Amino acid sequence: SMKKYFELFSKYKWRIIAVILIIVLAVCAFNLLNQSEIDVTFYQVRSDKVSDNIRIVVLADLHLKEFGKDNIRLVEQIDKLTPDIIACVGDMNNLKNDDYSVVTNLCEKLVNIASVYYALGNNEYEAKLFKDSNITKDLKAVGVHVLDDASEIVDIKDTKLNIGGLSQGPEQFERYGHQFFDKYIEEDYFKLLLVHYPDEFMGILEDYPIDLALCGHAHGGQVRIPFVGGLYATGQGFFPKLVDGFHQIGNSNVIISRGLGSSHIIPRINNKPELCVVDLCWY
């Protein structure tokens, strides 16, 4: 029977190859179209520390991607969501590219919509450390609140928020991030932590009480398998748990964005770009 199948394949091989190529091209075309659309995912987080509804729009992992000329579609979509805060949780740039004007141009528009708070991802952090990049200075120059192991207490709608940005990944936390974080965690106000790495909650941060942590980094697992989830994430390996969605970890609420772009050789598959919208409320 194997011989029969081989003969059939030999007879129709070009047709079979053509059909396979058409299927592959169709999947690629569908995936490319998917990457130009943005999913908007809504969350609600309740807290008695909040006196009125506060809306946060979360951006992560842009990696210099553009949605329309000068990111006009992305800006318009964020504007329609009427945020009180725009949170960028890192890797908006790309370490391999020294030109990050896509990021500064975008942020220059976003600051006209709402206050922009920006935590560093590994791409910004390494650009600053190893390439003497001016990205943090240039972001501050367009009006962005850059939180590089720093925090600000902000008054919005009669609610005081303690917004912090932790710059380190799990491996560097003890040496470089601990001092900032211990001081940050002492404050009683609603703690909104921008931290690029969700894997901080796999051995480092899960014992701390954080009212809301916003993360990125995992790209939703890059390739998303139906009914299973993400395939792989840096720092977590195959079939990772913390790549998207809402998680209650210890005493903390954690929301992870699938992000907007990609820096991997393997493209995002079955994994649309995502904006997260978080409504903080007391009721």
mmCIF file of C-alpha atoms in Angstrom, residues 38-215:
data_model
loop_
_atom_site.group_PDB
_atom_site.id
_atom_site.type_symbol
_atom_site.label_atom_id
_atom_site.label_comp_id
_atom_site.label_asym_id
_atom_site.label_seq_id
_atom_site.Cartn_x
_atom_site.Cartn_y
_atom_site.Cartn_z
ATOM 1 C CA ILE A 38 -5.830 45.626 17.144
ATOM 2 C CA ASP A 39 -7.778 43.641 19.728
ATOM 3 C CA VAL A 40 -9.077 45.699 22.644
ATOM 4 C CA THR A 41 -9.481 43.721 25.873
ATOM 5 C CA PHE A 42 -11.394 45.226 28.800
ATOM 6 C CA TYR A 43 -10.818 44.519 32.496
ATOM 7 C CA GLN A 44 -12.388 45.819 35.687
ATOM 8 C CA VAL A 45 -10.448 45.952 38.949
ATOM 9 C CA ARG A 46 -12.324 46.841 42.141
ATOM 10 C CA SER A 47 -10.689 48.534 45.114
ATOM 11 C CA ASP A 48 -11.927 50.521 48.114
ATOM 12 C CA LYS A 49 -8.861 52.753 47.635
ATOM 13 C CA VAL A 50 -10.517 54.181 44.492
ATOM 14 C CA SER A 51 -13.275 56.797 44.755
ATOM 15 C CA ASP A 52 -14.291 57.115 41.081
ATOM 16 C CA ASN A 53 -13.786 55.178 37.848
ATOM 17 C CA ILE A 54 -10.226 55.563 36.498
ATOM 18 C CA ARG A 55 -9.443 54.203 33.047
ATOM 19 C CA ILE A 56 -5.978 52.974 32.090
ATOM 20 C CA VAL A 57 -4.985 52.045 28.546
ATOM 21 C CA VAL A 58 -1.998 49.690 28.451
ATOM 22 C CA LEU A 59 0.556 49.515 25.611
ATOM 23 C CA ALA A 60 3.360 46.959 25.491
ATOM 24 C CA ASP A 61 5.969 45.561 23.129
ATOM 25 C CA LEU A 62 5.391 47.838 20.159
ATOM 26 C CA HIS A 63 8.909 47.041 18.859
ATOM 27 C CA LEU A 64 8.725 50.043 16.473
ATOM 28 C CA LYS A 65 5.609 48.690 14.712
ATOM 29 C CA GLU A 66 3.366 51.279 13.035
ATOM 30 C CA PHE A 67 -0.395 51.090 12.610
ATOM 31 C CA GLY A 68 -0.861 53.512 9.755
ATOM 32 C CA LYS A 69 1.394 56.480 9.006
ATOM 33 C CA ASP A 70 2.847 57.854 12.260
ATOM 34 C CA ASN A 71 0.724 55.298 14.139
ATOM 35 C CA ILE A 72 -2.414 57.329 13.389
ATOM 36 C CA ARG A 73 -4.765 54.325 13.752
ATOM 37 C CA LEU A 74 -3.292 53.403 17.120
ATOM 38 C CA VAL A 75 -3.531 57.002 18.370
ATOM 39 C CA GLU A 76 -7.145 57.346 17.187
ATOM 40 C CA GLN A 77 -8.114 54.066 18.846
ATOM 41 C CA ILE A 78 -6.566 55.123 22.165
ATOM 42 C CA ASP A 79 -8.224 58.551 21.938
ATOM 43 C CA LYS A 80 -11.669 56.947 21.497
ATOM 44 C CA LEU A 81 -11.102 54.890 24.650
ATOM 45 C CA THR A 82 -10.853 58.146 26.698
ATOM 46 C CA PRO A 83 -8.167 57.035 29.175
ATOM 47 C CA ASP A 84 -7.211 58.891 32.340
ATOM 48 C CA ILE A 85 -3.776 57.234 32.231
ATOM 49 C CA ILE A 86 -1.768 55.679 29.408
ATOM 50 C CA ALA A 87 0.673 53.043 30.669
ATOM 51 C CA CYS A 88 3.564 51.878 28.478
ATOM 52 C CA VAL A 89 5.095 48.753 29.977
ATOM 53 C CA GLY A 90 8.277 48.456 27.930
ATOM 54 C CA ASP A 91 9.879 47.230 24.707
ATOM 55 C CA MET A 92 8.278 49.951 22.648
ATOM 56 C CA ASN A 93 11.670 50.267 20.897
ATOM 57 C CA ASN A 94 13.967 47.618 19.448
ATOM 58 C CA LEU A 95 17.525 47.209 20.714
ATOM 59 C CA LYS A 96 18.838 46.324 17.228
ATOM 60 C CA ASN A 97 17.627 49.657 15.842
ATOM 61 C CA ASP A 98 19.114 52.885 17.224
ATOM 62 C CA ASP A 99 16.321 54.975 15.667
ATOM 63 C CA TYR A 100 13.458 55.018 18.176
ATOM 64 C CA SER A 101 11.669 58.050 16.693
ATOM 65 C CA VAL A 102 8.569 55.854 16.160
ATOM 66 C CA VAL A 103 8.297 55.707 19.976
ATOM 67 C CA THR A 104 8.942 59.377 20.721
ATOM 68 C CA ASN A 105 6.617 60.491 17.891
ATOM 69 C CA LEU A 106 3.859 58.222 19.223
ATOM 70 C CA CYS A 107 4.319 59.400 22.809
ATOM 71 C CA GLU A 108 4.292 63.037 21.688
ATOM 72 C CA LYS A 109 0.746 62.424 20.423
ATOM 73 C CA LEU A 110 -0.326 60.308 23.396
ATOM 74 C CA VAL A 111 0.547 62.961 25.999
ATOM 75 C CA ASN A 112 -2.163 65.150 24.419
ATOM 76 C CA ILE A 113 -4.739 62.450 25.246
ATOM 77 C CA ALA A 114 -3.723 61.613 28.829
ATOM 78 C CA SER A 115 -0.709 61.448 31.143
ATOM 79 C CA VAL A 116 1.730 58.812 29.885
ATOM 80 C CA TYR A 117 3.649 56.670 32.403
ATOM 81 C CA TYR A 118 6.423 54.536 30.977
ATOM 82 C CA ALA A 119 8.340 51.628 32.526
ATOM 83 C CA LEU A 120 11.434 50.212 30.845
ATOM 84 C CA GLY A 121 11.489 46.829 29.174
ATOM 85 C CA ASN A 122 14.641 44.875 28.417
ATOM 86 C CA ASN A 123 15.055 46.695 25.082
ATOM 87 C CA GLU A 124 15.017 50.201 26.646
ATOM 88 C CA TYR A 125 17.039 49.091 29.682
ATOM 89 C CA GLU A 126 19.772 47.470 27.587
ATOM 90 C CA ALA A 127 19.831 50.363 25.093
ATOM 91 C CA LYS A 128 20.430 52.744 28.003
ATOM 92 C CA LEU A 129 23.048 50.523 29.667
ATOM 93 C CA PHE A 130 25.019 49.203 26.694
ATOM 94 C CA LYS A 131 24.412 51.675 23.865
ATOM 95 C CA ASP A 132 24.380 54.991 25.777
ATOM 96 C CA SER A 133 20.907 55.536 24.306
ATOM 97 C CA ASN A 134 19.105 58.797 25.076
ATOM 98 C CA ILE A 135 15.683 57.154 24.859
ATOM 99 C CA THR A 136 14.661 57.950 28.444
ATOM 100 C CA LYS A 137 15.802 61.597 28.119
ATOM 101 C CA ASP A 138 14.001 61.984 24.788
ATOM 102 C CA LEU A 139 10.799 60.473 26.207
ATOM 103 C CA LYS A 140 10.929 62.881 29.152
ATOM 104 C CA ALA A 141 11.482 65.746 26.694
ATOM 105 C CA VAL A 142 8.106 65.048 25.009
ATOM 106 C CA GLY A 143 6.312 64.988 28.368
ATOM 107 C CA VAL A 144 6.372 61.290 29.320
ATOM 108 C CA HIS A 145 6.689 60.259 32.993
ATOM 109 C CA VAL A 146 9.545 57.741 32.738
ATOM 110 C CA LEU A 147 9.573 55.485 35.819
ATOM 111 C CA ASP A 148 13.030 53.906 35.879
ATOM 112 C CA ASP A 149 13.042 52.288 39.343
ATOM 113 C CA ALA A 150 10.989 55.276 40.427
ATOM 114 C CA SER A 151 7.439 56.135 41.461
ATOM 115 C CA GLU A 152 5.073 59.097 41.485
ATOM 116 C CA ILE A 153 2.039 59.755 43.650
ATOM 117 C CA VAL A 154 -0.673 61.052 41.349
ATOM 118 C CA ASP A 155 -4.079 62.511 42.219
ATOM 119 C CA ILE A 156 -6.798 61.490 39.728
ATOM 120 C CA LYS A 157 -10.520 62.030 40.407
ATOM 121 C CA ASP A 158 -9.938 62.357 44.179
ATOM 122 C CA THR A 159 -7.939 59.118 44.234
ATOM 123 C CA LYS A 160 -4.253 58.996 45.054
ATOM 124 C CA LEU A 161 -2.361 56.434 42.989
ATOM 125 C CA ASN A 162 1.193 55.389 43.698
ATOM 126 C CA ILE A 163 2.461 54.615 40.184
ATOM 127 C CA GLY A 164 5.768 52.756 40.127
ATOM 128 C CA GLY A 165 8.034 51.441 37.392
ATOM 129 C CA LEU A 166 10.343 48.500 38.088
ATOM 130 C CA SER A 167 13.124 48.214 35.504
ATOM 131 C CA GLN A 168 14.780 44.884 36.294
ATOM 132 C CA GLY A 169 13.953 41.342 35.344
ATOM 133 C CA PRO A 170 13.892 38.558 37.963
ATOM 134 C CA GLU A 171 17.644 37.865 37.729
ATOM 135 C CA GLN A 172 18.612 41.463 38.560
ATOM 136 C CA PHE A 173 15.899 42.234 41.110
ATOM 137 C CA GLU A 174 17.794 41.372 44.306
ATOM 138 C CA ARG A 175 20.855 43.368 43.285
ATOM 139 C CA TYR A 176 19.321 46.416 41.586
ATOM 140 C CA GLY A 177 15.551 46.597 42.086
ATOM 141 C CA HIS A 178 15.053 45.606 45.709
ATOM 142 C CA GLN A 179 15.956 48.954 47.262
ATOM 143 C CA PHE A 180 13.453 50.915 45.153
ATOM 144 C CA PHE A 181 10.752 48.290 45.545
ATOM 145 C CA ASP A 182 10.934 48.033 49.346
ATOM 146 C CA LYS A 183 10.407 51.785 49.606
ATOM 147 C CA TYR A 184 7.634 51.769 46.989
ATOM 148 C CA ILE A 185 5.639 49.021 48.687
ATOM 149 C CA GLU A 186 5.441 50.910 52.027
ATOM 150 C CA GLU A 187 2.985 53.496 50.629
ATOM 151 C CA ASP A 188 -0.702 53.016 51.512
ATOM 152 C CA TYR A 189 -2.212 54.524 48.363
ATOM 153 C CA PHE A 190 -3.438 52.358 45.476
ATOM 154 C CA LYS A 191 -0.258 50.750 44.119
ATOM 155 C CA LEU A 192 -0.175 50.651 40.318
ATOM 156 C CA LEU A 193 3.038 48.889 39.305
ATOM 157 C CA LEU A 194 4.318 48.931 35.738
ATOM 158 C CA VAL A 195 6.689 45.988 35.386
ATOM 159 C CA HIS A 196 7.641 44.622 31.978
ATOM 160 C CA TYR A 197 8.304 41.054 33.110
ATOM 161 C CA PRO A 198 5.364 38.857 34.221
ATOM 162 C CA ASP A 199 7.862 36.209 35.321
ATOM 163 C CA GLU A 200 8.678 38.514 38.273
ATOM 164 C CA PHE A 201 5.576 36.840 39.739
ATOM 165 C CA MET A 202 7.200 33.407 39.562
ATOM 166 C CA GLY A 203 9.467 33.625 42.588
ATOM 167 C CA ILE A 204 10.042 37.332 43.320
ATOM 168 C CA LEU A 205 6.972 39.567 43.680
ATOM 169 C CA GLU A 206 4.087 37.226 44.479
ATOM 170 C CA ASP A 207 4.366 37.772 48.255
ATOM 171 C CA TYR A 208 3.978 41.562 47.999
ATOM 172 C CA PRO A 209 0.575 43.293 48.097
ATOM 173 C CA ILE A 210 0.271 45.115 44.734
ATOM 174 C CA ASP A 211 -3.174 46.490 43.943
ATOM 175 C CA LEU A 212 -2.524 46.202 40.210
ATOM 176 C CA ALA A 213 0.551 45.195 38.224
ATOM 177 C CA LEU A 214 0.659 45.729 34.456
ATOM 178 C CA CYS A 215 3.065 43.590 32.399
#
